CSV table of C-alpha atoms in Angstrom, one decimal:
chain,number,residue,atom,x,y,z
A,1,UNK,CA,0.0,-0.1,-0.1
A,2,UNK,CA,1.0,3.7,-0.3
A,3,UNK,CA,0.5,6.5,-2.5
A,4,UNK,CA,2.3,9.0,-4.8
A,5,UNK,CA,2.6,12.3,-6.5
A,6,UNK,CA,3.8,13.1,-9.7
A,7,UNK,CA,3.7,15.6,-13.1
A,8,UNK,CA,2.6,14.5,-16.6
A,9,UNK,CA,2.9,16.4,-19.9
A,10,UNK,CA,1.0,15.5,-22.6
A,11,UNK,CA,-0.7,16.5,-26.3
A,12,UNK,CA,-4.3,15.7,-27.2
A,13,UNK,CA,-5.8,16.1,-30.7
A,14,UNK,CA,-9.4,16.0,-31.4
A,15,UNK,CA,-11.0,15.4,-35.0
A,16,UNK,CA,-14.0,16.8,-36.5
A,17,UNK,CA,-15.8,13.6,-35.4
A,18,UNK,CA,-15.0,13.9,-32.0
A,19,UNK,CA,-12.7,11.3,-31.6
A,20,UNK,CA,-9.4,12.0,-30.3
A,21,UNK,CA,-5.4,10.9,-30.1
A,22,UNK,CA,-3.1,12.0,-27.7
A,23,UNK,CA,0.3,11.2,-25.7
A,24,UNK,CA,1.7,11.8,-22.6
A,25,UNK,CA,4.9,11.6,-20.5
A,26,UNK,CA,5.0,11.6,-16.5
A,27,UNK,CA,6.9,10.9,-13.7
A,28,UNK,CA,5.8,9.8,-10.1
A,29,UNK,CA,7.6,10.0,-7.1
A,30,UNK,CA,5.9,6.6,-5.6
A,31,UNK,CA,5.8,5.2,-1.9
A,32,UNK,CA,4.7,1.4,-2.3
A,33,UNK,CA,5.2,-1.2,0.0
A,34,UNK,CA,3.8,-4.3,0.8
A,35,UNK,CA,5.1,-6.9,3.0
A,36,UNK,CA,4.1,-10.6,4.1
A,37,UNK,CA,5.4,-12.5,7.0
A,38,UNK,CA,4.3,-16.2,7.7
A,39,UNK,CA,4.8,-16.6,11.3
A,40,UNK,CA,6.4,-20.0,12.7
A,41,UNK,CA,5.7,-22.8,10.2
A,42,UNK,CA,6.6,-26.4,11.4
A,43,UNK,CA,8.7,-28.7,8.7
A,44,UNK,CA,7.4,-32.0,7.7
A,45,UNK,CA,10.7,-33.7,8.1
A,46,UNK,CA,11.4,-32.3,11.6
A,47,UNK,CA,8.6,-31.4,13.6
A,48,UNK,CA,10.1,-29.5,16.3
A,49,UNK,CA,11.8,-27.0,13.7
A,50,UNK,CA,10.1,-23.9,12.5
A,51,UNK,CA,10.6,-21.3,10.0
A,52,UNK,CA,9.3,-17.8,10.0
A,53,UNK,CA,9.5,-16.5,6.5
A,54,UNK,CA,9.5,-12.5,5.9
A,55,UNK,CA,9.1,-10.7,2.4
A,56,UNK,CA,9.0,-6.9,1.5
A,57,UNK,CA,8.4,-5.4,-2.0
A,58,UNK,CA,9.0,-1.7,-3.0
A,59,UNK,CA,8.1,0.6,-5.9
A,60,UNK,CA,9.7,4.0,-6.2
A,61,UNK,CA,10.5,6.5,-8.9
A,62,UNK,CA,8.2,5.5,-12.0
A,63,UNK,CA,8.4,7.1,-15.4
A,64,UNK,CA,5.7,6.4,-18.5
A,65,UNK,CA,5.0,7.0,-21.7
A,66,UNK,CA,1.1,6.9,-22.5
A,67,UNK,CA,-1.0,6.8,-25.5
A,68,UNK,CA,-4.8,7.7,-24.9
A,69,UNK,CA,-7.2,6.8,-27.9
A,70,UNK,CA,-10.8,8.1,-27.1
A,71,UNK,CA,-13.9,10.2,-27.8
A,72,UNK,CA,-15.0,13.7,-26.5
A,73,UNK,CA,-17.9,16.1,-26.7
A,74,UNK,CA,-17.6,19.4,-25.6
A,75,UNK,CA,-17.2,19.1,-22.1
A,76,UNK,CA,-16.5,15.1,-21.3
A,77,UNK,CA,-13.6,13.1,-22.7
A,78,UNK,CA,-13.2,9.0,-22.0
A,79,UNK,CA,-10.2,7.4,-23.3
A,80,UNK,CA,-8.6,4.0,-23.4
A,81,UNK,CA,-5.1,4.2,-22.2
A,82,UNK,CA,-2.2,2.0,-23.5
A,83,UNK,CA,1.8,2.6,-22.4
A,84,UNK,CA,5.2,1.5,-20.9
A,85,UNK,CA,5.8,2.2,-17.3
A,86,UNK,CA,9.1,1.9,-15.5
A,87,UNK,CA,9.9,2.1,-12.0
A,88,UNK,CA,12.4,1.3,-9.6
A,89,UNK,CA,12.0,-1.6,-7.3
A,90,UNK,CA,13.3,-3.3,-4.3
A,91,UNK,CA,12.6,-6.9,-2.8
A,92,UNK,CA,14.1,-8.7,0.3
A,93,UNK,CA,13.5,-12.0,1.8
A,94,UNK,CA,14.7,-12.9,5.2
A,95,UNK,CA,14.1,-16.8,6.3
A,96,UNK,CA,14.8,-17.6,10.3
A,97,UNK,CA,14.4,-20.9,12.0
A,98,UNK,CA,14.2,-21.6,15.7
A,99,UNK,CA,17.2,-24.3,15.0
A,100,UNK,CA,19.4,-21.2,14.0
A,101,UNK,CA,19.3,-21.6,10.4
A,102,UNK,CA,19.1,-17.9,9.2
A,103,UNK,CA,19.0,-16.4,5.8
A,104,UNK,CA,18.6,-13.5,3.7
A,105,UNK,CA,18.8,-11.7,0.1
A,106,UNK,CA,17.7,-8.6,-1.6
A,107,UNK,CA,17.9,-7.0,-4.9
A,108,UNK,CA,16.9,-3.9,-6.6
A,109,UNK,CA,16.7,-2.5,-9.9
A,110,UNK,CA,14.7,-0.9,-12.6
A,111,UNK,CA,12.0,-2.8,-14.1
A,112,UNK,CA,9.8,-2.1,-17.1
A,113,UNK,CA,5.9,-3.1,-18.0
A,114,UNK,CA,3.0,-2.5,-19.9
A,115,UNK,CA,0.2,-0.1,-18.9
A,116,UNK,CA,-3.5,-0.1,-20.0
A,117,UNK,CA,-6.6,1.4,-18.7
A,118,UNK,CA,-9.5,3.6,-18.8
A,119,UNK,CA,-9.7,7.5,-18.4
A,120,UNK,CA,-11.9,10.3,-18.1
A,121,UNK,CA,-11.4,13.8,-18.3
A,122,UNK,CA,-14.6,17.0,-17.6
A,123,UNK,CA,-13.4,20.7,-18.9
A,124,UNK,CA,-14.4,22.6,-16.1
A,125,UNK,CA,-13.6,25.9,-18.7
A,126,UNK,CA,-11.9,26.6,-21.6
A,127,UNK,CA,-8.1,26.5,-19.6
A,128,UNK,CA,-8.7,23.9,-17.0
A,129,UNK,CA,-10.3,20.3,-16.4
A,130,UNK,CA,-10.3,17.6,-13.8
A,131,UNK,CA,-9.5,13.9,-14.9
A,132,UNK,CA,-9.6,10.4,-13.3
A,133,UNK,CA,-8.3,7.2,-14.6
A,134,UNK,CA,-7.6,3.5,-13.4
A,135,UNK,CA,-4.6,1.7,-15.0
A,136,UNK,CA,-2.8,-1.8,-14.5
A,137,UNK,CA,0.6,-2.4,-15.0
A,138,UNK,CA,2.2,-5.7,-15.3
A,139,UNK,CA,6.2,-5.1,-14.4
A,140,UNK,CA,9.2,-7.3,-15.0
A,141,UNK,CA,10.2,-9.9,-12.3
A,142,UNK,CA,13.1,-9.3,-9.8
A,143,UNK,CA,15.2,-12.4,-9.2
A,144,UNK,CA,17.8,-13.1,-6.5
A,145,UNK,CA,19.3,-15.8,-4.0
A,146,UNK,CA,19.3,-16.1,-0.3
A,147,UNK,CA,22.6,-16.3,1.5
A,148,UNK,CA,23.6,-17.7,5.0
A,149,UNK,CA,23.4,-14.3,7.7
A,150,UNK,CA,26.4,-14.1,10.0
A,151,UNK,CA,25.5,-16.0,13.2
A,152,UNK,CA,23.7,-18.7,11.3
A,153,UNK,CA,24.7,-21.8,12.8
A,154,UNK,CA,23.5,-24.2,10.2
A,155,UNK,CA,25.7,-23.3,7.0
A,156,UNK,CA,26.4,-26.9,5.7
A,157,UNK,CA,24.9,-28.5,3.5
A,158,UNK,CA,24.5,-25.4,2.3
A,159,UNK,CA,21.0,-24.8,0.3
A,160,UNK,CA,20.5,-22.7,-2.3
A,161,UNK,CA,17.2,-20.9,-1.8
A,162,UNK,CA,16.3,-18.9,-5.4
A,163,UNK,CA,13.6,-16.2,-5.1
A,164,UNK,CA,11.4,-14.6,-8.1
A,165,UNK,CA,9.7,-11.5,-7.0
A,166,UNK,CA,6.4,-10.5,-9.4
A,167,UNK,CA,5.2,-6.8,-9.7
A,168,UNK,CA,1.9,-5.4,-10.9
A,169,UNK,CA,0.5,-2.1,-10.3
A,170,UNK,CA,-3.2,-1.3,-9.7
A,171,UNK,CA,-3.1,2.7,-10.1
A,172,UNK,CA,-6.4,5.3,-9.5
A,173,UNK,CA,-5.5,8.7,-10.3
A,174,UNK,CA,-7.0,12.1,-10.2
A,175,UNK,CA,-5.9,15.4,-11.9
A,176,UNK,CA,-6.1,18.9,-12.3
A,177,UNK,CA,-4.8,19.9,-15.8
A,178,UNK,CA,-4.0,23.2,-17.4
A,179,UNK,CA,-4.7,23.2,-21.3
A,180,UNK,CA,-2.3,25.8,-22.9
């Protein structure tokens, strides 16, 4: 959960049949984070040993390029949105057992994806409009491997644990627009 703020610059061209096409570039500062902690989970092979799994995923700094295709009347416009999004992402995982097995792993990188959505705008006057939109973005994945933490008493045999953190973003945006 979280939120963000951003700026968007774009251009729309409306044709005589009221259909329009537009393009925009945007930047948003995001503060989105989700966490999951499993709590102690007993193992099947050794019932007295339990593991606690923690996973955190974060998204920051988003850049977008999008196209709007739609229809509009004098005051109201509706559009389909298609675009490309690039965002800074971070993933962290830790595993801790009551048997002193302790591992963690993390990675961060810029990931990209495609955006689809619907939007609407209402013109308040010749220069100002308000807008709202919903978009869904399928982003790339982050892959990483955990390593033993200092102090872990269980290090042999060495187990490799690979993780893939999948990212998607549901966005509801409200905007105040100035038309030049």
